[in-house]
Amino acid sequence: MTLEELNYKIYACRKCRLWHGAKHGVPGEGPLNARVMLVGQNPGADEDELGRPFVGRAGKFLTKILAENGIKREDVFITNIVKHVSPKNRKPFADEVAACLPYLNAQISTIKPKTIVLLGASAKDAPRVEGIEYLEIVHPSAAMRFNKMREKFKRQIAELTKRMNQ
Ligand code: SF4
């Protein structure tokens, strides 16, 4: 299945209750040959509005820090574990995660990234695939709010750059 076909499946998906309150499915975006995949937990209100991942304040901050470290956003694939926004941005329930994970698994097997970067709480739910390197890092929204987290986040993105250049 192509990424485009997968996107249409996500837009039309009714496998869990989350589609009901959402404006748009947010499959994720990035090149088919991305070496790095960034995975958050679920889209927020800005992402729901535009149908694109990490486009709100945290997403802009993430894009900025990636750029400062020589990583262009358009060179990485960005997505979430769960593809529809949740009510009041609550954490997705276990059954919602279970219903949605096949889409992330399909994205991983299509793109075959070298490294998967797990942002914040997504680390708990993300599948681990043999042969792929994983990097668990601070979520950009936490990095924006807390100085210590920000410094840690910057160090972790610098580590990602190092790995990409190896
Ligand atoms: S969150 Fe995932 S499983 Fe639930 S309706 Fe959306 S695409 Fe389907």
XYZ file of C-alpha atoms and ligand atoms in Angstrom:
174
model
C 0.000 0.000 0.000
C 1.305 3.484 -0.831
C 1.452 6.257 1.762
C -1.304 8.055 -0.129
C -3.603 5.022 0.010
C -2.853 4.710 3.706
C -3.729 8.387 4.215
C -7.133 7.857 2.613
C -7.760 4.881 4.880
C -6.971 7.092 7.867
C -9.246 9.903 6.656
C -12.111 7.410 6.349
C -11.307 5.381 9.463
C -14.030 4.738 12.064
C -12.216 2.053 14.064
C -12.340 3.962 17.340
C -14.435 6.793 18.799
C -11.905 9.563 18.111
C -12.932 10.305 14.499
C -16.292 11.471 15.785
C -15.103 14.743 17.342
C -12.359 15.448 14.814
C -12.331 17.785 11.821
C -9.511 16.018 10.002
C -7.482 12.857 10.215
C -3.781 13.623 10.655
C -1.828 10.796 9.027
C 1.562 12.498 9.121
C 3.831 13.905 6.435
C 7.295 13.587 5.026
C 9.217 11.880 2.252
C 8.839 8.215 1.442
C 12.593 7.755 1.802
C 12.915 9.560 5.160
C 15.747 8.138 7.255
C 14.216 9.588 10.404
C 10.647 9.308 11.654
C 9.415 11.495 14.529
C 6.455 10.120 16.468
C 4.280 12.052 18.926
C 1.294 10.757 20.818
C -1.733 12.402 19.187
C -2.631 15.477 17.131
C -3.826 18.613 18.953
C -6.348 21.294 17.977
C -4.088 23.075 15.447
C -3.214 19.767 13.793
C -6.899 18.783 13.684
C -7.737 22.104 12.055
C -5.179 21.711 9.266
C -4.896 17.927 9.020
C -1.113 18.217 9.421
C 1.163 17.027 12.245
C 3.060 19.347 14.619
C 1.898 22.674 13.170
C 1.001 24.409 16.460
C 3.373 26.179 18.845
C 5.158 22.987 19.873
C 5.507 21.970 16.232
C 6.989 25.339 15.281
C 9.431 25.051 18.179
C 10.371 21.528 17.069
C 10.902 22.736 13.475
C 13.099 25.597 14.733
C 15.344 23.387 16.875
C 15.635 20.818 14.087
C 16.706 23.597 11.706
C 19.242 24.964 14.209
C 20.768 21.495 14.187
C 20.877 21.246 10.412
C 17.794 19.038 10.041
C 15.167 20.216 7.553
C 11.636 19.363 8.607
C 10.816 18.326 5.058
C 13.525 15.639 5.206
C 11.959 13.741 8.128
C 8.630 11.952 8.416
C 6.478 13.331 11.252
C 3.475 11.510 12.627
C 1.672 10.414 15.787
C 0.672 7.126 17.356
C -3.021 8.072 17.116
C -4.227 9.846 13.977
C -7.271 11.783 15.218
C -7.444 14.469 17.909
C -8.886 13.438 21.278
C -11.523 15.374 23.256
C -9.909 18.236 25.199
C -6.556 16.811 24.150
C -6.794 13.984 26.696
C -4.388 11.076 26.413
C -5.673 8.439 24.004
C -7.171 5.406 25.733
C -5.529 2.004 25.376
C -8.228 0.711 23.009
C -7.814 3.794 20.789
C -4.055 3.269 20.664
C -4.563 -0.414 19.838
C -7.057 0.434 17.079
C -4.719 3.009 15.512
C -1.324 1.303 15.806
C -1.683 -0.693 12.556
C -1.425 2.626 10.667
C 1.860 3.531 12.321
C 3.128 -0.010 11.731
C 2.206 0.315 8.053
C 3.993 3.682 7.834
C 7.097 2.189 9.425
C 7.171 -0.794 7.070
C 6.617 1.442 4.024
C 9.166 4.125 4.924
C 11.688 1.846 6.653
C 13.383 4.633 8.635
C 16.836 4.102 10.113
C 15.897 5.964 13.300
C 12.588 6.549 15.050
C 12.457 9.451 17.488
C 9.768 9.067 20.135
C 8.525 12.364 21.535
C 7.465 12.350 25.193
C 4.693 9.927 26.118
C 4.652 8.245 22.716
C 7.594 6.130 23.903
C 5.212 4.116 26.075
C 2.958 3.002 23.232
C 5.196 2.913 20.175
C 6.010 -0.466 18.667
C 9.691 -1.440 18.582
C 10.828 -2.916 15.292
C 14.022 -4.926 15.060
C 16.771 -3.238 13.082
C 15.514 0.312 13.752
C 17.330 2.610 16.199
C 15.114 4.375 18.723
C 15.709 7.688 20.435
C 13.336 8.689 23.243
C 13.344 12.435 23.754
C 11.525 15.184 25.626
C 8.279 16.366 23.998
C 8.698 19.808 22.386
C 5.747 21.217 24.361
C 7.518 20.312 27.639
C 10.775 21.681 26.216
C 9.043 24.985 25.516
C 7.703 25.277 29.043
C 10.627 24.247 31.237
C 14.215 25.501 30.953
C 15.792 22.239 32.068
C 13.690 20.243 29.626
C 14.587 22.707 26.871
C 18.300 22.183 27.397
C 17.825 18.419 27.464
C 15.693 18.553 24.305
C 18.376 20.565 22.491
C 21.045 18.060 23.504
C 18.858 15.201 22.287
C 18.242 16.832 18.894
C 22.003 17.442 18.603
C 22.476 13.714 19.279
C 19.990 12.968 16.505
C 22.039 15.108 14.079
C 25.161 13.201 15.085
C 23.438 9.880 14.381
C 22.145 11.118 11.027
C 25.629 12.135 9.975
C 27.213 8.797 10.875
S -7.741 7.530 15.887
Fe -6.956 5.965 14.491
S -8.214 4.136 14.851
Fe -9.293 5.890 15.733
S -10.682 6.566 14.112
Fe -8.786 7.763 13.936
S -7.508 6.685 12.456
Fe -9.128 5.256 13.139
